[in-house]
Coordinates of C-alpha atoms in Angstrom, one line a residue:
M1 CA 0.0 0.0 0.0
F2 CA 1.4 3.4 -1.0
V3 CA 1.7 5.9 1.9
P4 CA 2.7 9.5 1.2
A5 CA 6.1 10.4 2.6
F6 CA 4.8 12.9 5.1
L7 CA 2.3 10.4 6.5
A8 CA 4.9 7.7 6.8
T9 CA 7.0 9.9 9.1
T10 CA 5.7 10.0 12.7
L11 CA 5.8 13.3 14.4
P12 CA 7.1 14.0 18.0
I13 CA 4.5 15.6 20.2
G14 CA 4.3 19.4 19.6
E15 CA 5.7 19.2 16.1
H16 CA 3.7 19.7 12.9
W17 CA 3.8 19.3 9.1
E18 CA 4.6 22.9 8.2
V19 CA 3.7 24.4 4.8
G20 CA 5.0 27.9 3.9
P21 CA 7.8 30.0 5.3
K22 CA 9.3 28.5 8.5
N23 CA 8.6 30.4 11.8
S24 CA 6.4 32.8 9.9
L25 CA 2.9 34.2 10.6
W26 CA 1.8 32.5 7.3
T27 CA 3.1 29.1 8.2
L28 CA 0.3 26.5 8.0
H29 CA 0.2 23.3 10.1
L30 CA -1.1 20.9 7.5
D31 CA -1.7 18.1 10.0
T32 CA -3.9 20.3 12.2
I33 CA -5.9 21.5 9.2
L34 CA -6.4 17.9 7.9
L35 CA -7.4 16.6 11.3
S36 CA -9.8 19.5 11.9
L37 CA -11.4 18.6 8.5
L38 CA -11.6 15.0 9.8
V39 CA -13.5 16.2 12.9
C40 CA -15.9 18.2 10.7
A41 CA -16.4 15.1 8.5
I42 CA -17.2 13.0 11.6
L43 CA -19.7 15.6 12.9
L44 CA -21.3 15.9 9.5
G45 CA -21.5 12.1 9.2
V46 CA -23.0 11.7 12.7
G47 CA -25.4 14.5 12.0
I48 CA -26.6 13.0 8.7
Y49 CA -27.0 9.6 10.3
I50 CA -29.1 11.0 13.2
R51 CA -31.1 13.2 10.9
T52 CA -32.0 10.2 8.7
H53 CA -32.7 7.9 11.6
V54 CA -34.4 10.3 14.0
T55 CA -37.7 9.2 15.4
S56 CA -40.3 10.6 17.8
G57 CA -40.8 7.1 19.2
R58 CA -38.2 5.0 21.0
P59 CA -34.8 6.7 20.1
S60 CA -31.6 4.9 19.3
R61 CA -28.7 4.9 21.7
M62 CA -26.9 7.5 19.6
Q63 CA -29.9 9.8 19.3
N64 CA -30.6 9.4 23.0
A65 CA -27.0 10.3 23.9
V66 CA -26.9 13.4 21.6
E67 CA -30.3 14.6 22.8
S68 CA -29.2 14.3 26.4
I69 CA -26.1 16.3 25.8
M70 CA -28.0 19.0 23.9
Q71 CA -30.7 19.2 26.6
F72 CA -28.0 19.6 29.3
L73 CA -26.2 22.4 27.3
N74 CA -29.5 24.1 26.4
G75 CA -30.3 24.3 30.1
I76 CA -27.1 26.1 30.8
I77 CA -27.6 28.4 27.8
E78 CA -31.1 29.3 28.8
E79 CA -30.0 30.1 32.3
N80 CA -27.5 32.6 31.0
L81 CA -29.2 34.0 27.9
G82 CA -32.9 33.4 28.5
R83 CA -35.5 31.3 26.7
N84 CA -34.6 32.8 23.3
P85 CA -30.8 32.8 23.0
G86 CA -31.0 33.0 19.2
T87 CA -28.0 31.8 17.1
I88 CA -25.7 31.8 20.2
A89 CA -27.2 28.4 21.2
S90 CA -26.4 26.8 17.9
I91 CA -22.9 28.3 18.0
A92 CA -22.3 27.1 21.5
L93 CA -23.5 23.5 20.7
T94 CA -21.3 23.4 17.6
L95 CA -18.3 24.6 19.5
F96 CA -18.8 21.9 22.2
F97 CA -19.1 19.0 19.8
F98 CA -16.2 20.2 17.6
I99 CA -13.9 20.7 20.6
W100 CA -15.1 17.4 22.2
I101 CA -14.4 15.3 19.2
S102 CA -11.1 17.1 18.6
N103 CA -10.0 16.4 22.1
L104 CA -10.9 12.7 21.9
L105 CA -9.2 12.2 18.5
G106 CA -5.7 12.1 20.1
L107 CA -6.8 9.1 22.3
I108 CA -7.4 6.8 19.4
P109 CA -4.7 4.1 19.3
V110 CA -3.3 4.9 15.8
P111 CA 0.2 5.9 14.7
T112 CA 1.6 9.0 16.4
Y113 CA 1.1 11.4 13.5
I114 CA -2.6 11.5 14.6
H115 CA -3.2 13.9 17.4
S116 CA -5.9 16.2 18.7
P117 CA -6.3 19.4 16.7
T118 CA -6.8 21.2 20.0
S119 CA -3.2 20.2 21.0
D120 CA -2.0 22.8 18.5
V121 CA -2.2 26.3 20.0
N122 CA -3.0 27.7 16.6
A123 CA -6.3 25.8 16.5
T124 CA -7.3 26.8 20.0
F125 CA -6.4 30.4 19.4
A126 CA -8.5 30.4 16.2
L127 CA -11.5 29.2 18.2
A128 CA -10.8 31.8 20.9
I129 CA -10.6 34.6 18.2
L130 CA -14.0 33.3 16.8
V131 CA -15.5 33.7 20.3
F132 CA -13.9 37.2 20.6
I133 CA -15.4 38.4 17.3
L134 CA -18.8 37.0 18.2
L135 CA -18.7 38.6 21.6
H136 CA -18.0 42.1 20.3
N137 CA -20.6 41.6 17.5
K138 CA -23.2 40.7 20.1
Y139 CA -22.2 43.7 22.2
L140 CA -22.6 46.1 19.2
H141 CA -26.0 44.6 18.3
T142 CA -27.3 44.8 21.9
S143 CA -26.0 48.2 23.0
G144 CA -25.2 50.1 19.9
L145 CA -22.0 51.9 18.8
S146 CA -22.3 54.7 21.2
A147 CA -22.4 52.5 24.3
Y148 CA -19.7 50.3 22.8
K149 CA -17.4 53.2 22.5
G150 CA -18.4 54.4 26.0
H151 CA -17.3 51.0 27.3
Y152 CA -13.7 52.0 26.5
W153 CA -13.5 55.7 27.0
T154 CA -15.5 58.7 28.4
T155 CA -16.7 61.7 26.5
K156 CA -16.6 63.9 29.7
M157 CA -13.9 66.5 29.7
P158 CA -11.4 67.5 31.1
Q159 CA -11.3 64.3 33.4
G160 CA -11.3 62.3 30.2
L161 CA -7.8 63.4 29.4
V162 CA -6.6 61.3 32.4
L163 CA -9.2 58.6 32.4
I164 CA -9.2 57.7 28.7
P165 CA -5.6 56.3 28.6
L166 CA -6.1 54.4 31.8
S167 CA -9.5 53.1 30.6
L168 CA -8.1 52.0 27.3
L169 CA -5.2 50.2 29.0
L170 CA -7.4 48.3 31.4
A171 CA -9.9 47.5 28.6
L172 CA -7.1 46.1 26.4
V173 CA -5.8 43.9 29.2
N174 CA -9.3 42.7 30.0
E175 CA -10.3 42.0 26.4
L176 CA -7.0 40.2 25.4
S177 CA -7.1 38.1 28.5
R178 CA -10.3 36.3 27.4
P179 CA -9.0 34.8 24.1
L180 CA -5.6 34.1 25.6
T181 CA -7.0 32.2 28.6
L182 CA -9.5 30.4 26.5
S183 CA -6.9 29.2 24.0
F184 CA -4.1 28.4 26.4
R185 CA -6.3 26.6 28.9
L186 CA -7.6 24.2 26.2
F187 CA -4.2 23.8 24.4
G188 CA -2.3 23.2 27.7
N189 CA -4.7 20.6 29.0
I190 CA -5.0 18.6 25.8
L191 CA -1.3 18.7 25.0
A192 CA -0.4 17.6 28.6
G193 CA -2.9 14.8 28.3
E194 CA -1.2 13.5 25.1
V195 CA 2.2 13.7 26.7
L196 CA 1.0 11.9 29.8
L197 CA -0.6 9.2 27.7
V198 CA 2.8 8.4 26.2
V199 CA 4.5 8.5 29.6
W200 CA 1.8 6.3 31.1
A201 CA 2.2 3.7 28.3
Y202 CA 6.0 3.5 29.0
L203 CA 5.6 3.1 32.8
L204 CA 4.3 -0.4 32.4
A205 CA 7.0 -3.1 32.4
P206 CA 7.2 -5.1 29.1
G207 CA 6.2 -8.7 29.0
L208 CA 3.1 -8.5 31.2
G209 CA 0.8 -9.8 28.6
I210 CA -1.8 -8.1 26.3
P211 CA -4.7 -8.2 28.9
I212 CA -2.8 -6.3 31.5
T213 CA -1.4 -3.8 29.0
A214 CA -4.8 -3.2 27.5
L215 CA -6.3 -2.6 31.0
W216 CA -3.4 -0.3 31.9
N217 CA -3.9 1.8 28.8
A218 CA -7.7 1.8 29.1
V219 CA -7.5 3.4 32.5
F220 CA -5.7 6.4 31.2
V221 CA -7.8 6.6 28.0
L222 CA -10.9 6.8 30.2
Y223 CA -9.2 9.6 32.1
G224 CA -8.4 11.3 28.8
V225 CA -12.1 11.1 27.8
F226 CA -13.1 12.7 31.1
V227 CA -10.5 15.6 30.7
G228 CA -11.4 16.1 27.0
T229 CA -15.1 16.3 27.9
I230 CA -14.5 18.7 30.8
Q231 CA -12.3 21.0 28.7
A232 CA -14.9 21.2 25.9
F233 CA -17.6 21.9 28.5
I234 CA -15.5 24.7 30.2
F235 CA -14.8 26.4 26.8
T236 CA -18.5 26.3 25.9
V237 CA -19.7 27.5 29.3
L238 CA -17.2 30.4 29.3
T239 CA -18.3 31.3 25.8
V240 CA -22.0 31.4 26.9
A241 CA -21.0 33.4 30.0
Y242 CA -19.2 36.0 27.8
M243 CA -22.2 36.2 25.5
A244 CA -24.5 36.7 28.5
I245 CA -22.4 39.7 29.6
A246 CA -22.5 41.1 26.0
S247 CA -26.3 40.6 25.9
E248 CA -26.9 43.0 28.8
P249 CA -27.8 46.5 27.5
A250 CA -25.0 49.1 28.3
H251 CA -25.1 52.8 28.3
D252 CA -22.7 55.5 27.2
H253 CA -20.5 56.9 30.0

């Protein structure tokens, strides 16, 4: 069977198939892009399967599991955004399932060039930037341009000469901290999980037999599933919380 050269070469954790100028802003991580597309394909396939097999009667196990997750997340969304959250609910649910499947991808026992897309800081930062853009778009739609500007500086003079630079500095720190904490929290936890998975596998002495080895690895894989689920949940809940803040009408200062 023919295998492309870049697929036949396994990658150490934290390294990527780079396309474009090295160490440049325009460098693309081809493995992360392909694996992200794989996650999208998995979600699309599962969605089509559920859509074609959905029933109002006794649901299948997959339909029941997906509906349970969606009901749980919808409850959290409605608590923060009310009964009519609009498109934010769909975005939050999409984010959760995308991040969840991405987190779990690195736990599949396949060659080491397969990893979680979310173990690449570029992917998690892209997700955080998406949330950042949606947050400010929501704020503008809710409060208008005047209140949006008033959130960062005051029109009152002469005290504005002193307050505006200070206000802009504090606002810049506050706004940048959100995408940074969102991206680095997710990236750090998933990358650490993949490193620990390798370390855990090497801790077991060789020659103990397949059943013991399988049980030993299954324990950590289950832990990885737990951590991956929690991290997807935290990212989604924080996104909803930020949207709830942006949904509160503000006034010009």
